[in-house]
Short mmCIF file of C-alpha atoms in Angstrom, two decimals:
data_model
loop_
_atom_site.label_atom_id
_atom_site.label_comp_id
_atom_site.label_asym_id
_atom_site.label_seq_id
_atom_site.Cartn_x
_atom_site.Cartn_y
_atom_site.Cartn_z
CA MET A 1 -0.08 -0.17 0.21
CA ILE A 2 1.20 3.15 -0.49
CA PRO A 3 1.65 5.54 2.37
CA PRO A 4 -0.10 8.95 2.18
CA PRO A 5 2.31 11.85 0.86
CA ALA A 6 4.69 13.38 2.81
CA ILE A 7 4.12 17.65 3.25
CA ALA A 8 6.66 19.77 4.33
CA LEU A 9 5.58 23.07 5.30
CA THR A 10 7.66 25.80 6.19
CA LEU A 11 6.53 28.72 9.01
CA GLY A 12 7.50 31.69 7.24
CA ASP A 13 8.56 34.21 9.23
CA PRO A 14 8.71 33.12 12.75
CA ALA A 15 7.89 36.97 13.46
CA GLY A 16 4.22 36.66 11.37
CA ILE A 17 1.34 34.78 10.75
CA GLY A 18 2.66 31.90 9.58
CA PRO A 19 3.20 30.30 12.64
CA GLU A 20 -0.64 29.95 13.49
CA ILE A 21 -1.97 29.49 9.98
CA VAL A 22 0.72 26.24 10.12
CA VAL A 23 -0.93 25.02 13.36
CA GLN A 24 -4.36 25.76 12.63
CA ALA A 25 -3.58 23.97 9.15
CA LEU A 26 -2.88 20.82 10.90
CA THR A 27 -5.76 20.99 13.20
CA ALA A 28 -8.46 21.45 10.73
CA ASN A 29 -10.72 18.92 10.93
CA PRO A 30 -10.63 17.04 9.03
CA LEU A 31 -6.92 17.55 8.05
CA PRO A 32 -6.40 15.09 4.62
CA PRO A 33 -4.32 12.04 4.30
CA CYS A 34 -1.22 13.18 4.60
CA ARG A 35 2.60 13.17 6.59
CA PRO A 36 2.99 16.46 7.28
CA LEU A 37 6.79 17.59 8.36
CA VAL A 38 6.72 21.05 9.70
CA VAL A 39 10.30 22.48 8.63
CA GLY A 40 11.29 25.66 10.67
CA SER A 41 12.27 26.43 14.27
CA PRO A 42 10.69 24.34 16.97
CA ALA A 43 10.71 26.74 19.76
CA THR A 44 9.01 29.14 17.10
CA LEU A 45 6.05 26.30 16.42
CA ARG A 46 6.20 25.30 20.12
CA ALA A 47 5.26 29.42 20.87
CA ALA A 48 2.48 29.24 18.07
CA VAL A 49 0.50 25.93 19.82
CA ARG A 50 1.01 28.12 23.03
CA CYS A 51 -0.22 31.11 21.94
CA LEU A 52 -3.24 29.42 20.21
CA GLY A 53 -4.29 27.33 23.21
CA ILE A 54 -4.03 23.99 21.24
CA ALA A 55 -2.64 21.01 23.57
CA ALA A 56 -0.01 19.39 21.55
CA GLU A 57 3.71 18.11 21.26
CA VAL A 58 6.15 18.96 19.19
CA VAL A 59 8.05 16.35 18.15
CA VAL A 60 11.48 16.89 16.38
CA SER A 61 12.94 15.35 13.87
CA GLU A 62 14.70 15.26 10.06
CA VAL A 63 12.12 13.07 8.59
CA PRO A 64 8.36 12.65 8.20
CA PRO A 65 6.64 10.44 10.25
CA ALA A 66 5.76 6.75 8.49
CA THR A 67 2.13 7.19 8.94
CA PRO A 68 -0.46 10.36 9.40
CA PRO A 69 -0.14 11.64 13.19
CA PRO A 70 -2.53 11.13 15.58
CA PRO A 71 -4.34 14.72 16.00
CA GLY A 72 -2.21 17.19 18.28
CA LEU A 73 1.34 15.45 17.55
CA PHE A 74 3.38 18.12 15.30
CA TYR A 75 6.72 16.58 14.09
CA CYS A 76 9.14 19.58 13.16
CA HIS A 77 12.26 19.31 10.93
CA PRO A 78 14.77 22.13 13.01
CA ALA A 79 16.62 23.13 9.70
CA GLY A 80 19.36 23.83 11.97
CA LEU A 81 17.38 26.27 13.83
CA ALA A 82 17.18 24.35 17.31
CA GLN A 83 19.38 27.29 19.08
CA ALA A 84 17.64 29.83 17.16
CA PRO A 85 16.75 32.74 19.54
CA TRP A 86 12.69 33.51 19.95
CA ILE A 87 11.93 36.18 18.17
CA PRO A 88 8.99 38.72 19.15
CA PRO A 89 5.80 38.87 17.10
CA GLY A 90 5.60 41.70 14.90
CA ALA A 91 9.83 42.61 14.84
CA VAL A 92 10.97 43.15 11.06
CA SER A 93 14.29 41.86 11.72
CA ALA A 94 17.52 39.59 9.89
CA GLU A 95 17.22 36.99 12.20
CA SER A 96 13.61 36.57 11.07
CA GLY A 97 14.67 36.60 7.80
CA ARG A 98 17.43 34.19 8.70
CA GLN A 99 15.07 31.66 9.22
CA ALA A 100 12.71 32.54 7.29
CA VAL A 101 15.25 31.31 4.44
CA ALA A 102 16.55 28.55 6.00
CA ALA A 103 13.43 27.13 6.41
CA ILE A 104 12.26 27.20 2.85
CA GLU A 105 16.36 26.07 2.46
CA GLN A 106 15.63 23.15 4.36
CA ALA A 107 12.13 22.08 2.79
CA VAL A 108 13.46 22.10 -1.08
CA ALA A 109 15.72 20.09 0.27
CA LEU A 110 14.01 17.98 1.52
CA CYS A 111 11.69 17.92 -1.67
CA SER A 112 14.30 17.57 -4.12
CA ALA A 113 16.08 14.10 -2.18
CA GLY A 114 12.47 12.68 -2.69
CA ARG A 115 11.67 12.81 1.21
CA CYS A 116 8.80 14.81 0.94
CA CYS A 117 6.85 15.04 -2.58
CA ALA A 118 5.08 18.38 -1.77
CA LEU A 119 6.20 21.75 -0.34
CA VAL A 120 3.37 24.11 1.23
CA THR A 121 4.59 27.85 2.50
CA ALA A 122 3.94 30.25 4.90
CA PRO A 123 4.06 33.76 4.70
CA ILE A 124 7.20 35.53 4.67
CA HIS A 125 8.35 39.02 5.31
CA LYS A 126 10.17 40.29 2.35
CA ARG A 127 12.24 42.84 3.98
CA ALA A 128 12.92 40.83 6.58
CA ILE A 129 14.59 38.59 3.74
CA HIS A 130 16.25 41.49 2.49
CA LEU A 131 18.35 42.47 5.80
CA ALA A 132 19.10 39.09 6.10
CA GLY A 133 21.01 39.23 3.09
CA SER A 134 18.69 37.08 0.30
CA PRO A 135 18.50 38.70 -3.07
CA TYR A 136 15.03 37.35 -4.19
CA PRO A 137 11.97 39.34 -4.47
CA GLY A 138 9.84 36.54 -2.87
CA HIS A 139 8.73 32.90 -2.77
CA THR A 140 8.96 32.39 -6.46
CA GLU A 141 11.95 33.56 -7.52
CA MET A 142 13.81 31.78 -4.53
CA LEU A 143 12.32 28.45 -5.32
CA ALA A 144 13.48 28.65 -9.02
CA ALA A 145 16.53 29.38 -7.87
CA LEU A 146 16.84 26.91 -4.88
CA THR A 147 15.57 24.25 -7.90
CA HIS A 148 17.55 25.47 -11.01
CA THR A 149 14.38 26.55 -12.67
CA ARG A 150 14.90 28.66 -15.47
CA GLU A 151 11.21 28.95 -16.62
CA VAL A 152 8.48 30.11 -13.95
CA ALA A 153 5.42 31.71 -13.26
CA MET A 154 3.54 32.50 -10.15
CA LEU A 155 -0.23 31.04 -10.75
CA LEU A 156 -2.37 31.20 -8.18
CA THR A 157 -6.00 29.36 -7.72
CA GLY A 158 -8.97 29.96 -5.65
CA GLY A 159 -12.91 28.70 -6.98
CA PRO A 160 -13.48 29.23 -10.37
CA LEU A 161 -10.39 31.90 -11.26
CA ARG A 162 -6.48 30.50 -11.90
CA VAL A 163 -4.31 33.67 -12.86
CA ALA A 164 -0.82 33.72 -13.87
CA LEU A 165 1.36 36.92 -13.49
CA VAL A 166 3.53 37.86 -16.53
CA THR A 167 5.68 40.24 -14.15
CA ILE A 168 5.82 39.41 -10.51
CA HIS A 169 7.57 41.62 -7.69
CA GLU A 170 8.13 44.90 -9.89
CA PRO A 171 7.93 48.29 -9.48
CA LEU A 172 4.77 49.72 -11.56
CA ALA A 173 7.31 51.98 -13.38
CA ARG A 174 9.02 48.89 -14.62
CA VAL A 175 6.14 46.86 -15.65
CA PRO A 176 6.26 47.72 -19.37
CA ALA A 177 9.70 47.24 -20.53
CA LEU A 178 9.30 43.74 -18.83
CA VAL A 179 5.79 43.04 -20.40
CA THR A 180 7.59 41.02 -23.85
CA GLY A 181 6.47 38.59 -26.24
CA PRO A 182 8.54 36.18 -25.07
CA ARG A 183 7.68 36.49 -21.73
CA ILE A 184 3.79 36.16 -22.52
CA GLU A 185 4.24 33.27 -24.60
CA ALA A 186 6.51 31.74 -21.96
CA VAL A 187 3.81 32.47 -19.34
CA THR A 188 1.13 31.21 -21.31
CA ARG A 189 2.50 28.14 -22.15
CA LEU A 190 3.27 27.15 -18.35
CA THR A 191 0.04 28.34 -17.63
CA HIS A 192 -2.04 25.54 -20.57
CA ALA A 193 0.69 22.61 -19.13
CA PHE A 194 -0.69 23.73 -15.47
CA CYS A 195 -4.62 22.80 -16.56
CA LEU A 196 -3.95 20.35 -18.53
CA ARG A 197 -2.69 18.65 -15.31
CA LEU A 198 -5.66 19.47 -13.78
CA GLY A 199 -7.26 17.10 -16.69
CA ILE A 200 -8.71 20.64 -18.61
CA GLN A 201 -8.79 19.38 -22.36
CA ALA A 202 -8.13 22.46 -24.61
CA PRO A 203 -7.48 25.21 -21.74
CA ARG A 204 -9.21 28.32 -22.83
CA ILE A 205 -6.84 31.34 -21.73
CA ALA A 206 -7.75 34.81 -21.73
CA ILE A 207 -4.88 37.67 -21.98
CA ALA A 208 -5.31 40.85 -20.33
CA GLY A 209 -4.26 44.14 -21.96
CA LEU A 210 -1.84 46.23 -19.55
CA ASN A 211 -3.38 49.20 -20.30
CA PRO A 212 -7.05 50.62 -18.87
CA HIS A 213 -9.62 49.52 -22.06
CA ALA A 214 -7.09 47.52 -23.48
CA GLY A 215 -5.15 50.69 -24.41
CA GLU A 216 -8.14 51.38 -26.25
CA GLY A 217 -6.83 50.86 -29.84
CA GLY A 218 -4.27 52.74 -29.09
CA ASP A 219 -5.29 56.14 -27.48
CA ILE A 220 -4.02 54.52 -23.99
CA GLY A 221 -1.11 52.57 -24.65
CA GLN A 222 1.07 50.76 -27.04
CA GLU A 223 1.75 47.91 -25.86
CA GLU A 224 -1.36 45.90 -26.51
CA ILE A 225 -0.89 46.88 -30.40
CA ASP A 226 3.24 46.22 -30.47
CA THR A 227 3.80 43.67 -28.04
CA ILE A 228 0.71 41.53 -26.48
CA ALA A 229 -1.59 40.88 -29.74
CA PRO A 230 1.66 39.83 -31.74
CA ALA A 231 2.08 37.55 -28.87
CA VAL A 232 -1.63 36.25 -28.96
CA ALA A 233 -1.64 35.39 -32.31
CA ARG A 234 1.53 33.60 -32.16
CA LEU A 235 0.07 31.13 -29.19
CA ALA A 236 -3.34 30.88 -31.29
CA ALA A 237 -0.91 29.71 -34.58
CA ALA A 238 0.55 27.02 -32.04
CA GLY A 239 -2.66 25.74 -31.23
CA LEU A 240 -3.42 27.12 -28.01
CA ALA A 241 -7.02 28.76 -27.17
CA VAL A 242 -5.79 31.90 -26.46
CA SER A 243 -8.38 35.57 -26.31
CA GLY A 244 -6.71 38.84 -25.90
CA PRO A 245 -6.08 41.61 -24.97
CA LEU A 246 -8.96 42.01 -23.42
CA PRO A 247 -9.64 44.72 -20.77
CA ALA A 248 -8.84 43.57 -16.97
CA ASP A 249 -11.73 45.18 -15.38
CA THR A 250 -14.16 42.92 -17.33
CA LEU A 251 -12.09 39.62 -17.66
CA PHE A 252 -12.19 38.52 -14.57
CA TYR A 253 -16.08 38.86 -13.84
CA ALA A 254 -16.55 36.64 -17.27
CA ALA A 255 -13.74 34.11 -16.32
CA TYR A 256 -15.03 33.79 -12.74
CA HIS A 257 -18.71 32.61 -14.65
CA GLY A 258 -16.83 30.35 -17.08
CA ALA A 259 -15.92 32.23 -19.72
CA TRP A 260 -12.35 31.20 -19.52
CA ASP A 261 -10.46 28.22 -17.70
CA ALA A 262 -7.45 30.44 -16.54
CA ILE A 263 -6.12 34.37 -17.30
CA VAL A 264 -2.92 35.66 -17.92
CA ALA A 265 -2.30 39.40 -15.97
CA MET A 266 0.15 41.48 -16.96
CA TYR A 267 1.31 42.49 -13.38
CA HIS A 268 1.20 41.59 -9.80
CA ASP A 269 -1.98 43.74 -8.34
CA GLN A 270 -4.17 43.19 -11.97
CA GLY A 271 -4.00 39.45 -11.21
CA LEU A 272 -4.31 39.31 -7.23
CA ALA A 273 -6.13 42.06 -6.43
CA PRO A 274 -9.59 39.98 -7.86
#
């Protein structure tokens, strides 16, 4: 019999809400059959347990449990943080960033070695990881580097919406230059492949414009004409069911009601706000 999957869960920023989210997730009823291994400071995990008033035991272990643990028993990989100092809640510091990065690196190593088959990450504080010396804007870029993956995209799914981003953690002033034909095509192909893995046959993908009203025929910007529309045409010629560029202010409503299987948004807030 194949055992339930082993899943690594990072604690995120020890001064943030991540540790409490992890504890609440592991005490959800019912919890899907799995073998969870929390990755991060055991002291931080125990502090979150106490904060929530939950009767639970934390077991330090460098491997996932052999079977799904009973309620109230948490396995925790210390990720080299067994002696790490306690971080007060709400304090942004290099130490909290260091602990968050250490947990991510250890969790990726567990997955890469085949000890865990999936990774769930709790929130990190980007300023804290930068204070700790991390060069990455966020999880997506860090995971790409740790797994030596060149083509990546952030894609979020919730309810009927699946949204991928062409640009991620970039200042708005830089976004137009980063919205290129090759990048739009790469993100759309990744989105198409993701939908196929979900069992969606011939995924219908909507590609948003960059400017209000998708540029209004060039009156509110040229990016749709010069960059986005040609990329959409190339994708369509390759056999993908794509539409665009479409105005983002009406696009998400239509997608929510089933017009498309996924959306490719041009920048962070355009895709995440809905």
